[in-house]
Short mmCIF file of C-alpha atoms and ligand atoms in Angstrom, two decimals:
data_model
loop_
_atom_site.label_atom_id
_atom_site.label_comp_id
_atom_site.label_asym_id
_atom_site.label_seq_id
_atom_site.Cartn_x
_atom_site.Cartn_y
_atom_site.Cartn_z
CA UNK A 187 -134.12 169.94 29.98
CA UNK A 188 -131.28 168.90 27.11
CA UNK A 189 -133.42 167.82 23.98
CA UNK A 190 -131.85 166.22 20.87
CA UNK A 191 -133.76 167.17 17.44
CA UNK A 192 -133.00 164.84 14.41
CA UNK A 193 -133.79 166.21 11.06
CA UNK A 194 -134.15 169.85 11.00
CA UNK A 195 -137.61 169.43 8.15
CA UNK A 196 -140.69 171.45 8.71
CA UNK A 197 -141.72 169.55 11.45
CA UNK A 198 -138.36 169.04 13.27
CA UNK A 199 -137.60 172.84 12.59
CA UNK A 200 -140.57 174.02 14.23
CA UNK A 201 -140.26 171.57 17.01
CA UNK A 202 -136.70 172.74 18.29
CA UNK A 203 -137.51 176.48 17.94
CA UNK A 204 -140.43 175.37 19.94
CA UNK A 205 -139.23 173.57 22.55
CA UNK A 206 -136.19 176.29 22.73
CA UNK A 207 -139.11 178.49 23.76
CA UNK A 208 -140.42 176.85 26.59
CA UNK A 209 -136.95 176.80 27.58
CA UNK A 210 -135.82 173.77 27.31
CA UNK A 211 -131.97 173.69 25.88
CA UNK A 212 -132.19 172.51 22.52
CA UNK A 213 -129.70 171.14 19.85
CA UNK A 214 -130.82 170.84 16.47
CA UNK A 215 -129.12 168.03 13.66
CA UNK A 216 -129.45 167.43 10.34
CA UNK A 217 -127.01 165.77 7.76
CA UNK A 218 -127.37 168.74 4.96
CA UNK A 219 -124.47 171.23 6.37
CA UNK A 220 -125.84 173.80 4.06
CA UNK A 221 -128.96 173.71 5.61
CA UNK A 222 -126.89 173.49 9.18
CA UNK A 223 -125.34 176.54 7.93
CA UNK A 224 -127.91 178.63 6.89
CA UNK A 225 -129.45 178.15 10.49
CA UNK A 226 -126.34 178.98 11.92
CA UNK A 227 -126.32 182.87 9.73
CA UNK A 228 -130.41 183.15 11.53
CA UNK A 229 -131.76 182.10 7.75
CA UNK A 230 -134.69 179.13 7.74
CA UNK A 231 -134.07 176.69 4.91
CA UNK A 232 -138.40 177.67 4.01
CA UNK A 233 -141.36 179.95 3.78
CA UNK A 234 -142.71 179.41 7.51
CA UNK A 235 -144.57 183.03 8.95
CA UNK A 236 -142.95 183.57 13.03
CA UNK A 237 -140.37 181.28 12.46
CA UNK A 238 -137.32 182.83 11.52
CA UNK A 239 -138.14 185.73 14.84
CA UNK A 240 -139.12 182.41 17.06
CA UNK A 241 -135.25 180.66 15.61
CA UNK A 242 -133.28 184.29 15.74
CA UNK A 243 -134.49 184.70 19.36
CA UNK A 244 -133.86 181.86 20.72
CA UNK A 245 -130.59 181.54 18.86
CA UNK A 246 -129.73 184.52 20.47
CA UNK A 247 -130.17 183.39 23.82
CA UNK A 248 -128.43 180.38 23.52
CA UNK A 249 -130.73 177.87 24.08
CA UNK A 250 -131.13 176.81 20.55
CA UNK A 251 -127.99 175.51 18.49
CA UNK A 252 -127.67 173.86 15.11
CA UNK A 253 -124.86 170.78 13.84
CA UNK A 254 -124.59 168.05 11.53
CA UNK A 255 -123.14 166.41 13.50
CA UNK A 256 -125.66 163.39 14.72
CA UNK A 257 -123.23 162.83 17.67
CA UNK A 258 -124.39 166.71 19.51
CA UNK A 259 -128.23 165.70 19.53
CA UNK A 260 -127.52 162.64 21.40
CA UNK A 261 -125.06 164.06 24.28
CA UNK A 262 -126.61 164.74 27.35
CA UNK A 263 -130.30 164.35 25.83
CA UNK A 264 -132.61 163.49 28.07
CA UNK A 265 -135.23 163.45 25.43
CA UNK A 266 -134.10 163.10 21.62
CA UNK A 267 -136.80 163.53 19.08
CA UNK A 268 -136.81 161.93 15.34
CA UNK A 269 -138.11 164.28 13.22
CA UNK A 270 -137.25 162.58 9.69
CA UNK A 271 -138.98 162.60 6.63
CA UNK A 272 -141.27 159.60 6.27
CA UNK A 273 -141.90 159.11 2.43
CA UNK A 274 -143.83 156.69 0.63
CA UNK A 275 -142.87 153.99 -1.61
CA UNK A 276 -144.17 153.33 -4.50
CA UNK A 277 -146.73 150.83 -3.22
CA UNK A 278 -147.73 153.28 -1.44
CA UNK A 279 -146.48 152.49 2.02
CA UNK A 280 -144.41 154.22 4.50
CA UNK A 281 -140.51 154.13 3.81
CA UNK A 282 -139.10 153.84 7.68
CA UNK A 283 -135.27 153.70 6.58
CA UNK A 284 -134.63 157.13 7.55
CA UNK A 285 -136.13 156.35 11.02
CA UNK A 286 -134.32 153.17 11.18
CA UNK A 287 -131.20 154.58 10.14
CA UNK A 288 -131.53 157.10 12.97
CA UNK A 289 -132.14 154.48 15.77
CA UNK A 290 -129.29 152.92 14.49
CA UNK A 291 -127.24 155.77 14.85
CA UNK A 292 -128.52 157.03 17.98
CA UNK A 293 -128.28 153.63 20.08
CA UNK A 294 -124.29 153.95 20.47
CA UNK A 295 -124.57 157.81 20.91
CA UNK A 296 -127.25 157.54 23.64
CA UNK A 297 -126.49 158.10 27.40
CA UNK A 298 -128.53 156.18 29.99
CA UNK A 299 -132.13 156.32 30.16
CA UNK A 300 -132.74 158.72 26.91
CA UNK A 301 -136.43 158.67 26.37
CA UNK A 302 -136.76 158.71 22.46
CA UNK A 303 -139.54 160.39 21.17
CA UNK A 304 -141.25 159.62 17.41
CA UNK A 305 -142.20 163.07 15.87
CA UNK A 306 -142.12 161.89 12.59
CA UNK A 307 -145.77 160.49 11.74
CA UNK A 308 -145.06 156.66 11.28
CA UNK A 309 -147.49 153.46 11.64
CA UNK A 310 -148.40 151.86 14.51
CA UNK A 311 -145.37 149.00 15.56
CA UNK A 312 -142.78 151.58 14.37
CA UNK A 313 -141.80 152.19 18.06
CA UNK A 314 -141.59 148.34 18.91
CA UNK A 315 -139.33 148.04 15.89
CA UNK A 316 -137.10 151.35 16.71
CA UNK A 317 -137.13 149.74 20.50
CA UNK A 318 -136.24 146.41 19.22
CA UNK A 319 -133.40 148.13 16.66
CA UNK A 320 -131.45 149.95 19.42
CA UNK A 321 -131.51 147.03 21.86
CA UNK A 322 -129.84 144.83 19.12
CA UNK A 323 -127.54 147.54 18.33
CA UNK A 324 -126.48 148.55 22.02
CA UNK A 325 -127.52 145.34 24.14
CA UNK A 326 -127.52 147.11 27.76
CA UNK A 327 -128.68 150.50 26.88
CA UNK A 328 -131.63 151.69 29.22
CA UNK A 329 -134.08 154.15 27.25
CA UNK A 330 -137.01 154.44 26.46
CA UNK A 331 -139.07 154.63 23.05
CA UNK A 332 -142.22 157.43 22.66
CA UNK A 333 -144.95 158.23 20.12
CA UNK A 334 -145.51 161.78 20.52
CA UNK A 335 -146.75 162.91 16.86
CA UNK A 336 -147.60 166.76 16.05
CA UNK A 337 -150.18 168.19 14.31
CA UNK A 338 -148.95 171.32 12.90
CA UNK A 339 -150.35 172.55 9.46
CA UNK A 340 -148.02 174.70 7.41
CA UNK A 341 -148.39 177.98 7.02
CA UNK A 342 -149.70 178.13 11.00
CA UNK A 343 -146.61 176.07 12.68
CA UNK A 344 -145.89 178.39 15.42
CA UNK A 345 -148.59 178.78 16.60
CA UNK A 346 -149.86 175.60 16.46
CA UNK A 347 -146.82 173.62 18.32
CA UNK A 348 -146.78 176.62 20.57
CA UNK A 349 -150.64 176.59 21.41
CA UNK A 350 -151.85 173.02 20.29
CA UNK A 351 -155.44 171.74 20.74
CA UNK A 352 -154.05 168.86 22.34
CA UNK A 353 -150.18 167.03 23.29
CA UNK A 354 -150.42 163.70 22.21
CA UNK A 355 -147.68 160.88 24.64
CA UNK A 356 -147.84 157.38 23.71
CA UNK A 357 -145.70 155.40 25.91
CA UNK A 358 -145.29 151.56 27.37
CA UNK A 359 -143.70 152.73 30.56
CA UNK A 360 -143.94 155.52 33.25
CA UNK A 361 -140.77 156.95 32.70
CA UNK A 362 -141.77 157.95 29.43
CA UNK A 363 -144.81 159.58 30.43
CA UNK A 364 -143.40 161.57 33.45
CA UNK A 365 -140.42 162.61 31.51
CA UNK A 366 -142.45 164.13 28.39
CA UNK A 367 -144.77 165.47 31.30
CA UNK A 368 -141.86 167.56 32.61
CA UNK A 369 -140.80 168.64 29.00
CA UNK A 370 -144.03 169.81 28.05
CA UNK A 371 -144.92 171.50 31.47
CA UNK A 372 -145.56 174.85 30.65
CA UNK A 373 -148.25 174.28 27.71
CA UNK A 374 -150.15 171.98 30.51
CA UNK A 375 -150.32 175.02 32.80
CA UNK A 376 -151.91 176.67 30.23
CA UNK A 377 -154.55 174.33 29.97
CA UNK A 378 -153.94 172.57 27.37
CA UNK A 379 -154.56 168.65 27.33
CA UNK A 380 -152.17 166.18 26.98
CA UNK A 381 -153.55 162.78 26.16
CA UNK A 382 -151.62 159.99 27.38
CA UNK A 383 -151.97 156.52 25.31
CA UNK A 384 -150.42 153.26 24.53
CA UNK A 385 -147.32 153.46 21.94
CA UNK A 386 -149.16 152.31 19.10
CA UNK A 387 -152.70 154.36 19.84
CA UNK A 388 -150.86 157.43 19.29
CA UNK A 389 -148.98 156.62 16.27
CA UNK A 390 -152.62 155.90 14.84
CA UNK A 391 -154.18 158.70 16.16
CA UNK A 392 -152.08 161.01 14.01
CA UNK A 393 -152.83 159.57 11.22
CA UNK A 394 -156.34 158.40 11.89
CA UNK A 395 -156.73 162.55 12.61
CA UNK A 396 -155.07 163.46 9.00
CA UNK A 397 -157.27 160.26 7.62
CA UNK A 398 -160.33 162.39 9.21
CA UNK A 399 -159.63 166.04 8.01
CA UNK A 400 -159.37 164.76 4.59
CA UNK A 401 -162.55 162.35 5.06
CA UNK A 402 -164.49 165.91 5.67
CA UNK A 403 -163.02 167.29 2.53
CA UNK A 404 -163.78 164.57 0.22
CA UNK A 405 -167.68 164.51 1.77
CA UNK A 406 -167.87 167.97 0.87
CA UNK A 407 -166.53 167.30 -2.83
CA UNK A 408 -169.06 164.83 -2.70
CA UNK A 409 -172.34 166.33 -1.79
CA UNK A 410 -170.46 169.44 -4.42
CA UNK A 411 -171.02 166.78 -7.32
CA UNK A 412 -174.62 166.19 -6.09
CA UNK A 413 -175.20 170.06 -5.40
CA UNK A 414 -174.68 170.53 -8.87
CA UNK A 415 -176.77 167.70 -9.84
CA UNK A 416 -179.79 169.25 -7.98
CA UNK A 417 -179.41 172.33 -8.16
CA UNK A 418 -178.12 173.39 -4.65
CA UNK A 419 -175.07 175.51 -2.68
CA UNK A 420 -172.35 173.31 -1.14
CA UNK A 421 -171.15 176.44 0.18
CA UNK A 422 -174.75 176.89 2.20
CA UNK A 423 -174.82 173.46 3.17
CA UNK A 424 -171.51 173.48 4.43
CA UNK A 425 -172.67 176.54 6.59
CA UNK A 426 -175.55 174.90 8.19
CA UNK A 427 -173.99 171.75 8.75
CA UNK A 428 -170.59 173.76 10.30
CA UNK A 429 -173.17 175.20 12.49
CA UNK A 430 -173.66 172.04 14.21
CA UNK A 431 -170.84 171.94 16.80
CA UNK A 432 -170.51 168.11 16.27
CA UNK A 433 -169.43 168.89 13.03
CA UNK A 434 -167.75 172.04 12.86
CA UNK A 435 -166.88 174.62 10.26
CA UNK A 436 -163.53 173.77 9.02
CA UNK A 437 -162.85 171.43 6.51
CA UNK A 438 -165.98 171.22 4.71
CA UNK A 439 -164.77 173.69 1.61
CA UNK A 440 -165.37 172.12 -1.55
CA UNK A 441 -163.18 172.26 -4.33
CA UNK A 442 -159.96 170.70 -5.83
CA UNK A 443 -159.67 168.77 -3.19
CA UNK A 444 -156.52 168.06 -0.57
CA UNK A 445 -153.39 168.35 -1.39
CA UNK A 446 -149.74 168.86 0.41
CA UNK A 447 -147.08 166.49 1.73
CA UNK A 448 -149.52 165.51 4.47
CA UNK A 449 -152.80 164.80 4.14
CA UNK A 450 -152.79 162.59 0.29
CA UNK A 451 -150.01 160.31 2.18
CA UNK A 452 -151.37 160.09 5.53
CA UNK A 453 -154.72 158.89 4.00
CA UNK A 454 -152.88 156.16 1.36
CA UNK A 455 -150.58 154.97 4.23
CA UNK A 456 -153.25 154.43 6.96
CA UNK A 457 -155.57 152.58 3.65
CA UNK A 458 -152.89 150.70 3.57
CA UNK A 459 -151.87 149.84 7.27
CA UNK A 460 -155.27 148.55 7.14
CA UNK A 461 -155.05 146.57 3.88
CA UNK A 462 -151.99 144.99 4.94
CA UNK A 463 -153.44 143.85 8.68
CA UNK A 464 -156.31 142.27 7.09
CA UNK A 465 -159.12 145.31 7.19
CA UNK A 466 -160.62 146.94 4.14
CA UNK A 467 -161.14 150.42 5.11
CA UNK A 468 -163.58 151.48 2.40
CA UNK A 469 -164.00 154.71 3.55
CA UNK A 470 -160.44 155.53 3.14
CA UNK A 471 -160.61 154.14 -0.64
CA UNK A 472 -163.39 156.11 -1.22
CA UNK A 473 -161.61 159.61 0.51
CA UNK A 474 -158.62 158.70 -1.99
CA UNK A 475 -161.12 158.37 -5.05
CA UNK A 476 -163.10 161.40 -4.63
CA UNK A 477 -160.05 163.51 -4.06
CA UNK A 478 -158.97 162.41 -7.34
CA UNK A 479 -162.24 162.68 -8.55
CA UNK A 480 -162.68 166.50 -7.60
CA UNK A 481 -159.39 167.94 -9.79
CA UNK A 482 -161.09 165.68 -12.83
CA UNK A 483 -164.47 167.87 -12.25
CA UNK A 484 -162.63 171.23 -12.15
CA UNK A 485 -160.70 170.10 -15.47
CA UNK A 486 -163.74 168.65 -17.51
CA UNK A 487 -165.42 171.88 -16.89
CA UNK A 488 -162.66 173.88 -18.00
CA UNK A 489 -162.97 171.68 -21.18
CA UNK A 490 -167.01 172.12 -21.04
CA UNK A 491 -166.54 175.28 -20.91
CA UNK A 492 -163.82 176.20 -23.48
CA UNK A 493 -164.23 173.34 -25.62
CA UNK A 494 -160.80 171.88 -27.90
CA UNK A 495 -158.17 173.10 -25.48
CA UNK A 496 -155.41 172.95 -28.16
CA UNK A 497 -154.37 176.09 -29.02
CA UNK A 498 -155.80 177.89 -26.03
CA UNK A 499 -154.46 179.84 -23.42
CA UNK A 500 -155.28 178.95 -19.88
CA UNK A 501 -154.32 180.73 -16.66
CA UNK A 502 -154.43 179.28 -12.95
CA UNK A 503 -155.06 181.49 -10.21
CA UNK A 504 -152.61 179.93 -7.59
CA UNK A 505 -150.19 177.40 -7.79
CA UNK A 506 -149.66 176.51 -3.91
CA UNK A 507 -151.12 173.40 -2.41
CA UNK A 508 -153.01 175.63 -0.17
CA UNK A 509 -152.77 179.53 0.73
CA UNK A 510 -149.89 180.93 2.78
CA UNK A 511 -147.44 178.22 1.88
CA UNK A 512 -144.75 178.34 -0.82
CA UNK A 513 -145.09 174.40 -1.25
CA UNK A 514 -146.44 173.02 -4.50
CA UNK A 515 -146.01 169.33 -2.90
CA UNK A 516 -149.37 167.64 -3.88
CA UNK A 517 -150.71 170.50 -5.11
CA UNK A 518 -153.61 169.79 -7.04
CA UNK A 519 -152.91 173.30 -9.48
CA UNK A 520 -150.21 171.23 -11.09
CA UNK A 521 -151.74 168.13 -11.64
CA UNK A 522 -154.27 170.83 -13.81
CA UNK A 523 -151.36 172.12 -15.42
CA UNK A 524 -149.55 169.00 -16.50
CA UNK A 525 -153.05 168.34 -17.62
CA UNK A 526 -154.02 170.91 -19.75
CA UNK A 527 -150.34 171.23 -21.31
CA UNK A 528 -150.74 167.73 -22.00
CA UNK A 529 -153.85 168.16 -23.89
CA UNK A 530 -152.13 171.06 -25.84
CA UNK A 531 -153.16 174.25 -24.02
CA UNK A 532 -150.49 177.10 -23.24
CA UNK A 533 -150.41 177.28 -19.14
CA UNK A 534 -149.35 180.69 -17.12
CA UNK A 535 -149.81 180.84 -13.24
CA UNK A 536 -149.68 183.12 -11.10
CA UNK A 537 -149.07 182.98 -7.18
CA UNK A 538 -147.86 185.30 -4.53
CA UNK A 539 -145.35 182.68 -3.24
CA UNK A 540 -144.83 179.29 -5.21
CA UNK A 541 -144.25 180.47 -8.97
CA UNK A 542 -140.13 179.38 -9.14
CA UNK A 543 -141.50 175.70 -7.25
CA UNK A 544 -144.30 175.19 -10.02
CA UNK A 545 -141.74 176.16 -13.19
CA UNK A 546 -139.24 173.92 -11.66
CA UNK A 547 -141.55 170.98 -11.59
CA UNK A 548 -144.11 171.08 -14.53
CA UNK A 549 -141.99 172.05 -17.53
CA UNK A 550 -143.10 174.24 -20.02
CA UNK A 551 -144.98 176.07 -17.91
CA UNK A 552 -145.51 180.10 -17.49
CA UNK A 553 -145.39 181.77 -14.42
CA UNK A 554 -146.09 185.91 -14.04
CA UNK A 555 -145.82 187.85 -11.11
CA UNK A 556 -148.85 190.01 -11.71
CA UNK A 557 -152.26 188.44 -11.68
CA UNK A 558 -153.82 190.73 -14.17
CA UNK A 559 -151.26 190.37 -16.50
CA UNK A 560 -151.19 185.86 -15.46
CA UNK A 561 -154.97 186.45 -17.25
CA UNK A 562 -153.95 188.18 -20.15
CA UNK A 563 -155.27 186.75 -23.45
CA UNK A 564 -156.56 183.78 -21.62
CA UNK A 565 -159.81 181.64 -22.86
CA UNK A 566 -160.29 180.19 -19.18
CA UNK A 567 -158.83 181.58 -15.67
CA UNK A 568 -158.85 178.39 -12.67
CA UNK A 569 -158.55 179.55 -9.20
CA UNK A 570 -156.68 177.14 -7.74
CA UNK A 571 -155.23 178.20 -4.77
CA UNK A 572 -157.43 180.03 -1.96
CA UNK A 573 -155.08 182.89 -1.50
CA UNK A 574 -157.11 185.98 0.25
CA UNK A 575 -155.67 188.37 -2.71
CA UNK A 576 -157.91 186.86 -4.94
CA UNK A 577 -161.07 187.80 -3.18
CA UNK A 578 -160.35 191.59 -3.60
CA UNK A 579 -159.21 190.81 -7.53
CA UNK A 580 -160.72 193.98 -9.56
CA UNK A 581 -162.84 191.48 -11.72
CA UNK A 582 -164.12 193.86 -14.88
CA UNK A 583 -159.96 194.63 -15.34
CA UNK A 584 -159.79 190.71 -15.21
CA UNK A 585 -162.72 190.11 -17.70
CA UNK A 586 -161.44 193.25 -19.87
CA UNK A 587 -157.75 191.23 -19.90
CA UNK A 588 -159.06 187.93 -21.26
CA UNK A 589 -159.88 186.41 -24.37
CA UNK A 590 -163.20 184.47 -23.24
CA UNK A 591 -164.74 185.69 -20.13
CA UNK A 592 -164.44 182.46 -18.05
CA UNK A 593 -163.61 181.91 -14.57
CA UNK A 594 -163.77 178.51 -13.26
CA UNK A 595 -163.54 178.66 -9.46
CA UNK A 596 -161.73 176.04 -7.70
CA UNK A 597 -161.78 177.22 -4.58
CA UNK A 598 -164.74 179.49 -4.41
CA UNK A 599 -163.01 181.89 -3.30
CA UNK A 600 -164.73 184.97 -5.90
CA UNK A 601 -168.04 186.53 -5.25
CA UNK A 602 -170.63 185.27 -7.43
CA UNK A 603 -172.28 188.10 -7.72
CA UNK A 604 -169.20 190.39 -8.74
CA UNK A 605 -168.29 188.06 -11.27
CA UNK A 606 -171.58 187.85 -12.82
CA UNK A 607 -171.87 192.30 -12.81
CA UNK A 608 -168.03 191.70 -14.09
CA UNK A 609 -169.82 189.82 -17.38
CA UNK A 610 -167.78 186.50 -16.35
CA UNK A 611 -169.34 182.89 -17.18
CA UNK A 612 -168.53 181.78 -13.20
CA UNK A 613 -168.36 178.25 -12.71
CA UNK A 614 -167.76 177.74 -8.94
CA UNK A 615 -167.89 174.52 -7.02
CA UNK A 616 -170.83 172.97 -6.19
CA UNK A 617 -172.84 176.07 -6.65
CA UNK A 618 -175.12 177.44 -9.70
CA UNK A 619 -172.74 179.34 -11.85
CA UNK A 620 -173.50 182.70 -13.17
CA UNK A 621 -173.74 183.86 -16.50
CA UNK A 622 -172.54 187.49 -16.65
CA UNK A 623 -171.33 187.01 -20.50
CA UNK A 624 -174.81 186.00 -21.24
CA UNK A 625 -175.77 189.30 -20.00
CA UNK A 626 -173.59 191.68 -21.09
CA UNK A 627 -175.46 193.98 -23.46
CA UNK A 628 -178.79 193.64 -21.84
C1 UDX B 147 -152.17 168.93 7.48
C2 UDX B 147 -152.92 168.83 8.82
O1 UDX B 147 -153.93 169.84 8.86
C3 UDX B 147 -151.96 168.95 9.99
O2 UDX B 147 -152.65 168.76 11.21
C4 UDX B 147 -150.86 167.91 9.86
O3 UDX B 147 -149.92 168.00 10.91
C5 UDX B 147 -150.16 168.05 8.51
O4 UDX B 147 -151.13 167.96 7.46
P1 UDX B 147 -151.21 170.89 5.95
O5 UDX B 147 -150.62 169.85 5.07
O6 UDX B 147 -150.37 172.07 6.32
O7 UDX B 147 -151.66 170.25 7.37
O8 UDX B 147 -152.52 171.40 5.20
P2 UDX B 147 -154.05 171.63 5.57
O9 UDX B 147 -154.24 173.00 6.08
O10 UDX B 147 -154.58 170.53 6.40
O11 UDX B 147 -154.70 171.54 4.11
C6 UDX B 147 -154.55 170.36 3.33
C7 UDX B 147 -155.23 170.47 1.99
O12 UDX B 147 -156.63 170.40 2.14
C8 UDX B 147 -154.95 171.76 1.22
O13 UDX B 147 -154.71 171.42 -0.14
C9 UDX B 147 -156.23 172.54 1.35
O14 UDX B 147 -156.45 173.42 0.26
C10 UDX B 147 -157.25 171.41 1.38
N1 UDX B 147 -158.52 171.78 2.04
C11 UDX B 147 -158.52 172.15 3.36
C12 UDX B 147 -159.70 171.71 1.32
O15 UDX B 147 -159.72 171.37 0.13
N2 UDX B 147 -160.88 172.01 1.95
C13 UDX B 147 -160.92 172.39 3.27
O16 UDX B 147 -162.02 172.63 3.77
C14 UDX B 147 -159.71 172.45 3.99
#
């Protein structure tokens, strides 16, 4: 099939390379020519593991081409996906004008019975408007609007638009279905589902899903607050209840909470589709509070633990809003940062990916490429980030670089025992912290 992409982001990247996969002939546009370019000479504009091979492959076989010129995407499309950014404004709702702006656009570029398909993860009634848009701008057009949001996590794109849990198709008419039945063919072969849905069920279900994941984290920060309070392991509990398969493992790790382009503004922008259609989603409020509340608890134990923190040096253990991503969007190690510098402290990080991103955006601070030498003369080390490097960190050469022997761990990523036998004050999350300085000398 032809497919139009629109916006060549993260998601719309990913999508194209994709779809160019299951062999569908694809042509990629975004506005930036330098970006356009650098696709063109087989680079990728980010850090994204399989996707330059899954781009340079396909580019090579010419099913996968890149312009900026808006006009290519539409031609002979038979399905032409928006893959914008959706930001938020300051009220913290969703800014549509770059998905207005491409309906717009694509409503005199269109041919006959183009099924349009939302990528971009919008609120419910986007589609009505986007329908309502192009009719006004191209009376007589026939085509068709769809919801068909992703789900892909960063750092695990490929794989997960290549092998999703589900396909999600939210359409008002059977063309729509059939055609995004066709176009996504060969995953259904393999099994896996695609749920078909009303227009506006699966623009909420994306974000109702996002709303979800983050729901589980911020119960987790929760019942860490109480753990400490009682004396118990968050980390335990969030084994035995992950051992309940109507539960599941995954996002039930305690610690600094969510961060990322996704999750924080999924979560304020479904709090406040509901706010604004008359329903006060609590829950949501609550998610948004904890998360908030969870970089405060890692912060006032750094200052528990350290006391005045003017003057003192402190280093953070990962600057990426999660591991295996370059992207400091929402990433809870520089709120910590701007924090502590704030409050007078000196601030060095250290990360395997994001150190350029985090100088770039929280001034004054200090970024090394070494992790030993990131705790050097430190009072207080934060893990921030739950990069796998840090597990196998050679803790007594940490403890012997540092000023005070203090890890706080942010992500709970360190052996408690190690750091104790290392003569570290640990302070995990949610989980009785050790006191290997105490010890030392025993
Ligand atoms: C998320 C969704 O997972 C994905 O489906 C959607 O399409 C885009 O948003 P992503 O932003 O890549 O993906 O990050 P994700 O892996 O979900 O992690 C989000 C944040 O939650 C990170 O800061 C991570 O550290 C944090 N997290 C995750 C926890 O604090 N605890 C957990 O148990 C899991």
């Amino acid at each position: 099939m032809n497919v139009g992409v629109i916006g060549v982001g993260h998601v719309g990247l990913v999508t194209a390379g994709a779809l160019a996969e299951l062999g569908h002939r694809v042509m990629a546009v975004d506005l930036n020519r330098d970006k356009i370019e650098l696709l063109r000479s087989g680079k990728i504009p980010f850090y994204e593991p399989d996707l330059d091979d899954l781009i340079a492959v396909q580019a090579r076989t010419d099913r996968l081409f890149f312009d900026s010129d808006p006009r290519k995407a539409a031609q002979d499309a038979e399905v032409l996906f928006i893959c914008v950014g959706r930001p938020t404004t300051a009220t913290g709702d969703a800014s549509l004008t770059a998905v207005e702006a491409v309906g717009r656009d694509v409503a005199h570029r269109a041919g006959a019975g183009v099924v349009i398909a939302e990528k971009s993860t919008v609120p419910p009634g986007t589609a009505d408007r986007l329908r309502l848009t192009i009719a006004r701008e191209e009376p007589g057009l026939a085509f068709t609007v769809v919801a068909n949001p992703e789900f892909l996590r960063e750092g695990n794109a490929v794989r997960d638009t290549l092998r999703p849990d589900r396909i999600v198709v939210g359409s008002d008419d059977a063309r729509g279905f059939e055609v995004m039945r066709r176009l996504y063919k060969p995953l259904v072969d393999l099994g896996i589902p695609l749920i078909e849905t009303d227009v506006r069920t699966a623009e909420l279900s994306k974000l109702a899903s996002n709303a979800f994941l983050a729901a589980k984290i911020s119960f987790a920060n929760s019942l860490a607050r109480l753990a400490e309070l009682t004396g118990a392991d968050v980390v335990k509990i969030a084994e035995v209840m992950g051992a309940d398969t109507r539960i599941g493992t995954s996002f039930l790790n305690a610690g600094l909470g969510f961060g990322g382009y996704c999750l924080p503004k999924d979560t304020q922008t479904l709090e406040r589709i509901a706010q604004r259609a008359g329903y006060d989603f609590q829950l949501l409020r609550s998610v948004i509070l904890v998360n908030e509340e969870a970089i405060t608890a890692v912060a006032s134990k750094v200052e528990e633990a350290i006391w005045n923190l003017e003057g003192k040096r402190i280093s953070l253990l990962g600057l990426a809003f999660k591991a295996g991503t370059e992207d400091v969007r929402g990433a809870p190690a520089l709120v910590l940062a701007r924090r502590f510098i704030e409050e007078g402290a000196s601030v060095i990080g250290h990360d395997p990916m994001a150190a350029a991103a985090s100088r770039s955006m929280v001034p004054h601070l200090e970024t090394s490429d070494d992790p030993y030498e990131a705790v050097t003369g430190a009072h207080c080390v934060v893990v921030c980030t739950d990069w796998p490097e840090y597990r196998r960190l050679d803790l007594d050469r940490l403890r012997e670089r540092m000023a005070y022997p203090i890890v706080v761990d942010g992500r709970n990523v360190l052996d408690p025992d190690r750091a104790e036998r290392a003569g570290l004050t640990y302070l995990p999350i949610g989980r009785p912290a050790r006191h290997g300085e105490a010890n030392q000398g025993d």
